[in-house]
Amino acid sequence: MEPFVTMGLVLKETRYREADRILTILTPKLGVITAMAANSLRLKSKLFSACGLFCYSEFAITLGRKTNFIDSAAVSKVFHGLSKTVEGTALAAYLSELTITLAPEPPESADCLRLLLNTLYMTAEQKRPLRQLKAIYEMRTMTQAGYMPGVLACDVCARYDGCDFYLDPVAGRLLCADCAAKEHRAPNLDPGALYALRHICLAEDAKLFNFTLTDQSHRRLGRVCEQYVAAHLDYQPKSLEFLHGVLE
């Protein structure tokens, strides 16, 4: 069988036997797949560098019924800056685990891969605050997966701005402060956080990361995005607790 050639980002590596690794890879055309990289832990192996965690590489993969095997791999991009800080490493681990949990399928997997590569680059180069990058990835991936909340106006009175708002993490409904009070809900988005939420969900890819927030708005946006993801997933990534610890 001819190997399938694809670009892919290594999301997870698990040691198997003495020198093998089982890789979890995000690819544009196959989604999230696992593949065996035999002898890739040996320093002289041609697979050693290209199969590392968070490596973006070109893989030649033989697809099997039960197991896929990596025949060759060539590095395209390594995010060296991720390992410079504990916070950056922790965020990358969380984003990878979240991606595995969501398991995007084609064609959404191509959009998810592009988003994750851009987010890892921003993290490695310290281009944006980590809280902002976390929130962007969380809500944008949910939007790409078809879970975008209603962010345009209050679901009851159609008010657009001028006050704080409440986003229901379960129903995805947006309520202005007055309508939220009638339903015994406290606003969780200030104007800055609401603007950022709309931007994340609706902006074109080229402008996605282009906004700034106060620290208070960052924290509000971060809590809302995290709660929204948690409400729509059956599994909470284990790496999230560690990320909380290092970001506090």
Coordinates of C-alpha atoms in Angstrom, one line a residue, residues 7-240:
M7 CA 1.3 17.7 6.8
G8 CA 0.5 17.3 10.5
L9 CA 1.0 18.7 14.0
V10 CA 2.0 16.3 16.8
L11 CA -0.4 16.8 19.6
K12 CA 0.7 13.9 21.9
E13 CA 3.4 11.4 22.1
T14 CA 3.3 8.2 24.1
R15 CA 6.4 6.0 24.6
Y16 CA 5.9 2.4 23.5
R17 CA 8.3 -0.4 24.3
E18 CA 12.0 0.7 24.3
A19 CA 12.3 3.2 21.5
D20 CA 8.9 3.5 19.8
R21 CA 6.4 6.3 20.0
I22 CA 2.7 6.4 19.4
L23 CA 1.8 9.8 18.0
T24 CA -1.5 11.6 18.0
I25 CA -1.4 14.0 15.0
L26 CA -3.8 16.7 13.7
T27 CA -3.9 16.5 9.9
P28 CA -6.0 18.7 7.5
K29 CA -7.5 15.8 5.5
L30 CA -7.8 13.0 8.0
G31 CA -8.5 14.9 11.2
V32 CA -6.9 13.6 14.4
I33 CA -5.2 10.3 13.9
T34 CA -2.7 8.0 15.8
A35 CA 0.3 6.4 14.2
M36 CA 3.3 4.3 15.3
A37 CA 6.7 5.8 14.9
A38 CA 9.0 2.8 15.2
N39 CA 12.5 3.4 16.7
S40 CA 11.8 7.2 16.7
L41 CA 13.3 7.6 20.2
R42 CA 16.7 6.5 19.0
L43 CA 19.0 9.5 18.4
K44 CA 20.1 8.2 15.0
S45 CA 16.6 7.6 13.8
K46 CA 15.5 9.7 10.8
L47 CA 12.1 10.1 12.7
F48 CA 13.6 11.5 15.9
S49 CA 13.2 15.2 15.3
A50 CA 10.2 15.3 13.1
C51 CA 8.1 13.2 15.5
G52 CA 8.6 15.4 18.6
L53 CA 5.8 17.0 20.5
F54 CA 4.4 20.2 18.9
C55 CA 6.4 19.5 15.7
Y56 CA 4.7 20.5 12.4
S57 CA 6.0 18.0 9.9
E58 CA 5.3 16.3 6.6
F59 CA 4.5 12.6 7.3
A60 CA 4.4 9.6 5.0
I61 CA 1.9 7.3 6.7
T62 CA 0.9 3.8 5.9
L63 CA -2.8 3.5 6.9
G64 CA -3.7 0.2 8.4
R65 CA -7.0 -1.3 9.6
K66 CA -5.9 -1.3 13.3
T67 CA -2.6 0.6 13.3
N68 CA -1.1 3.3 11.2
F69 CA 2.7 3.5 10.7
I70 CA 4.9 6.5 10.0
D71 CA 7.3 5.6 7.2
S72 CA 9.1 8.9 7.0
A73 CA 8.8 12.4 8.4
A74 CA 10.4 15.8 7.6
V75 CA 10.3 18.8 10.0
S76 CA 8.6 22.0 8.7
K77 CA 8.2 24.0 11.9
V78 CA 9.3 23.6 15.5
F79 CA 7.9 26.0 18.1
H80 CA 11.1 26.3 20.2
G81 CA 9.8 29.2 22.2
L82 CA 7.1 27.1 23.8
S83 CA 9.6 25.5 26.2
K84 CA 11.1 28.8 27.3
T85 CA 8.3 29.3 30.0
V86 CA 6.2 27.0 32.1
E87 CA 3.2 29.0 31.2
G88 CA 3.7 28.6 27.4
T89 CA 4.3 24.9 27.7
A90 CA 1.2 24.5 29.9
L91 CA -1.0 26.4 27.4
A92 CA 0.3 24.4 24.5
A93 CA -0.5 21.2 26.4
Y94 CA -4.0 22.4 27.1
L95 CA -4.7 23.4 23.6
S96 CA -3.5 20.1 22.3
E97 CA -5.6 18.1 24.7
L98 CA -8.6 20.3 23.9
T99 CA -8.1 19.6 20.2
I100 CA -7.9 15.8 20.8
T101 CA -11.1 16.0 22.8
L102 CA -12.9 17.9 20.1
A103 CA -11.4 15.6 17.4
P104 CA -12.3 17.8 14.5
E105 CA -13.0 16.0 11.2
P106 CA -12.5 17.3 7.6
P107 CA -13.0 19.9 6.5
E108 CA -13.1 21.6 9.9
S109 CA -9.8 19.9 10.8
A110 CA -8.0 22.0 8.3
D111 CA -9.3 25.2 9.9
C112 CA -8.5 23.9 13.3
L113 CA -5.0 23.0 12.3
R114 CA -4.4 26.5 10.9
L115 CA -5.8 28.1 14.1
L116 CA -3.7 25.9 16.4
L117 CA -0.5 26.6 14.4
N118 CA -1.1 30.3 14.6
T119 CA -1.9 30.2 18.3
L120 CA 1.2 28.2 19.0
Y121 CA 3.3 30.7 17.0
M122 CA 1.8 33.6 19.0
T123 CA 2.5 31.7 22.2
A124 CA 6.1 30.8 21.3
E125 CA 6.9 34.3 20.2
Q126 CA 5.0 35.9 23.1
K127 CA 3.0 38.0 20.7
R128 CA -0.2 38.2 22.8
P129 CA -1.1 37.6 26.5
L130 CA -1.6 33.9 27.2
R131 CA -5.1 34.5 28.6
Q132 CA -6.1 36.1 25.4
L133 CA -4.7 33.3 23.3
K134 CA -6.4 30.7 25.4
A135 CA -9.8 32.4 25.1
I136 CA -9.3 32.9 21.3
Y137 CA -8.6 29.2 20.7
E138 CA -11.4 28.0 23.0
M139 CA -14.2 30.0 21.4
R140 CA -12.9 30.0 17.9
T141 CA -12.6 26.2 17.9
M142 CA -16.2 25.9 19.3
T143 CA -17.4 28.3 16.5
Q144 CA -15.6 26.2 13.9
A145 CA -17.2 23.1 15.3
G146 CA -20.7 24.6 14.9
Y147 CA -21.2 25.6 18.6
M148 CA -21.0 29.4 18.2
P149 CA -23.2 31.2 20.8
G150 CA -25.5 34.0 20.0
V151 CA -23.3 37.0 20.4
L152 CA -25.0 39.7 18.3
A153 CA -27.6 41.1 20.6
C154 CA -29.8 40.3 23.7
D155 CA -31.9 37.3 23.0
V156 CA -34.9 38.9 24.7
C157 CA -34.9 42.7 23.8
A158 CA -32.3 42.8 21.0
R159 CA -30.2 45.3 22.8
Y160 CA -26.7 45.5 21.3
D161 CA -24.5 47.5 23.7
G162 CA -24.5 50.2 26.4
C163 CA -24.3 47.9 29.4
D164 CA -22.8 44.7 30.8
F165 CA -24.2 41.4 29.4
Y166 CA -24.6 37.8 30.4
L167 CA -23.7 34.8 28.2
D168 CA -25.5 31.6 29.3
P169 CA -22.7 28.9 28.9
V170 CA -25.2 26.1 28.4
A171 CA -27.9 27.7 26.1
G172 CA -25.5 30.1 24.4
R173 CA -28.0 33.0 24.9
L174 CA -26.8 36.6 25.3
L175 CA -28.8 38.7 27.7
C176 CA -28.4 42.4 28.6
A177 CA -28.1 43.4 32.2
D178 CA -31.8 44.2 32.6
C179 CA -33.0 41.0 31.0
A180 CA -30.4 38.9 32.9
A181 CA -31.7 40.4 36.2
K182 CA -35.2 39.3 35.3
E183 CA -33.9 35.7 35.0
H184 CA -31.9 36.1 38.2
R185 CA -28.5 36.1 36.4
A186 CA -25.6 38.3 37.0
P187 CA -23.7 39.8 34.0
N188 CA -20.4 38.1 33.2
L189 CA -19.2 40.2 30.3
D190 CA -18.2 43.9 30.5
P191 CA -18.2 45.9 27.2
G192 CA -14.6 45.1 26.5
A193 CA -15.1 41.3 27.0
L194 CA -18.3 41.4 24.9
Y195 CA -16.5 43.1 22.0
A196 CA -13.7 40.5 22.2
L197 CA -16.1 37.6 22.2
R198 CA -17.9 39.0 19.1
H199 CA -14.5 39.5 17.5
I200 CA -13.3 35.9 18.2
C201 CA -16.5 34.4 16.8
L202 CA -17.0 36.6 13.8
A203 CA -13.7 38.1 12.6
E204 CA -11.9 36.9 9.5
D205 CA -8.8 34.8 10.1
A206 CA -6.3 37.5 9.2
K207 CA -7.7 39.8 12.0
L208 CA -8.5 37.2 14.6
F209 CA -5.7 38.1 17.1
N210 CA -5.9 41.8 16.6
F211 CA -7.5 43.2 19.7
T212 CA -6.4 44.4 23.2
L213 CA -8.1 44.2 26.5
T214 CA -7.7 45.4 30.1
D215 CA -6.7 42.8 32.6
Q216 CA -10.3 42.7 34.1
S217 CA -11.8 42.2 30.7
H218 CA -9.3 39.4 29.9
R219 CA -10.3 37.6 33.1
R220 CA -14.0 37.9 32.4
L221 CA -13.6 36.8 28.8
G222 CA -11.4 33.9 29.9
R223 CA -14.0 32.6 32.5
V224 CA -16.8 32.8 30.0
C225 CA -15.0 31.0 27.2
E226 CA -13.8 28.3 29.6
Q227 CA -17.3 27.8 31.0
Y228 CA -18.8 27.6 27.5
V229 CA -16.3 25.0 26.4
A230 CA -16.9 22.9 29.6
A231 CA -20.6 23.1 29.2
H232 CA -20.4 21.5 25.7
L233 CA -17.8 18.9 26.3
D234 CA -18.2 15.6 28.2
Y235 CA -14.6 15.6 29.2
Q236 CA -12.5 18.3 31.0
P237 CA -8.9 18.3 29.9
K238 CA -6.6 17.3 32.7
S239 CA -4.0 19.8 31.6
L240 CA -6.5 22.7 32.4

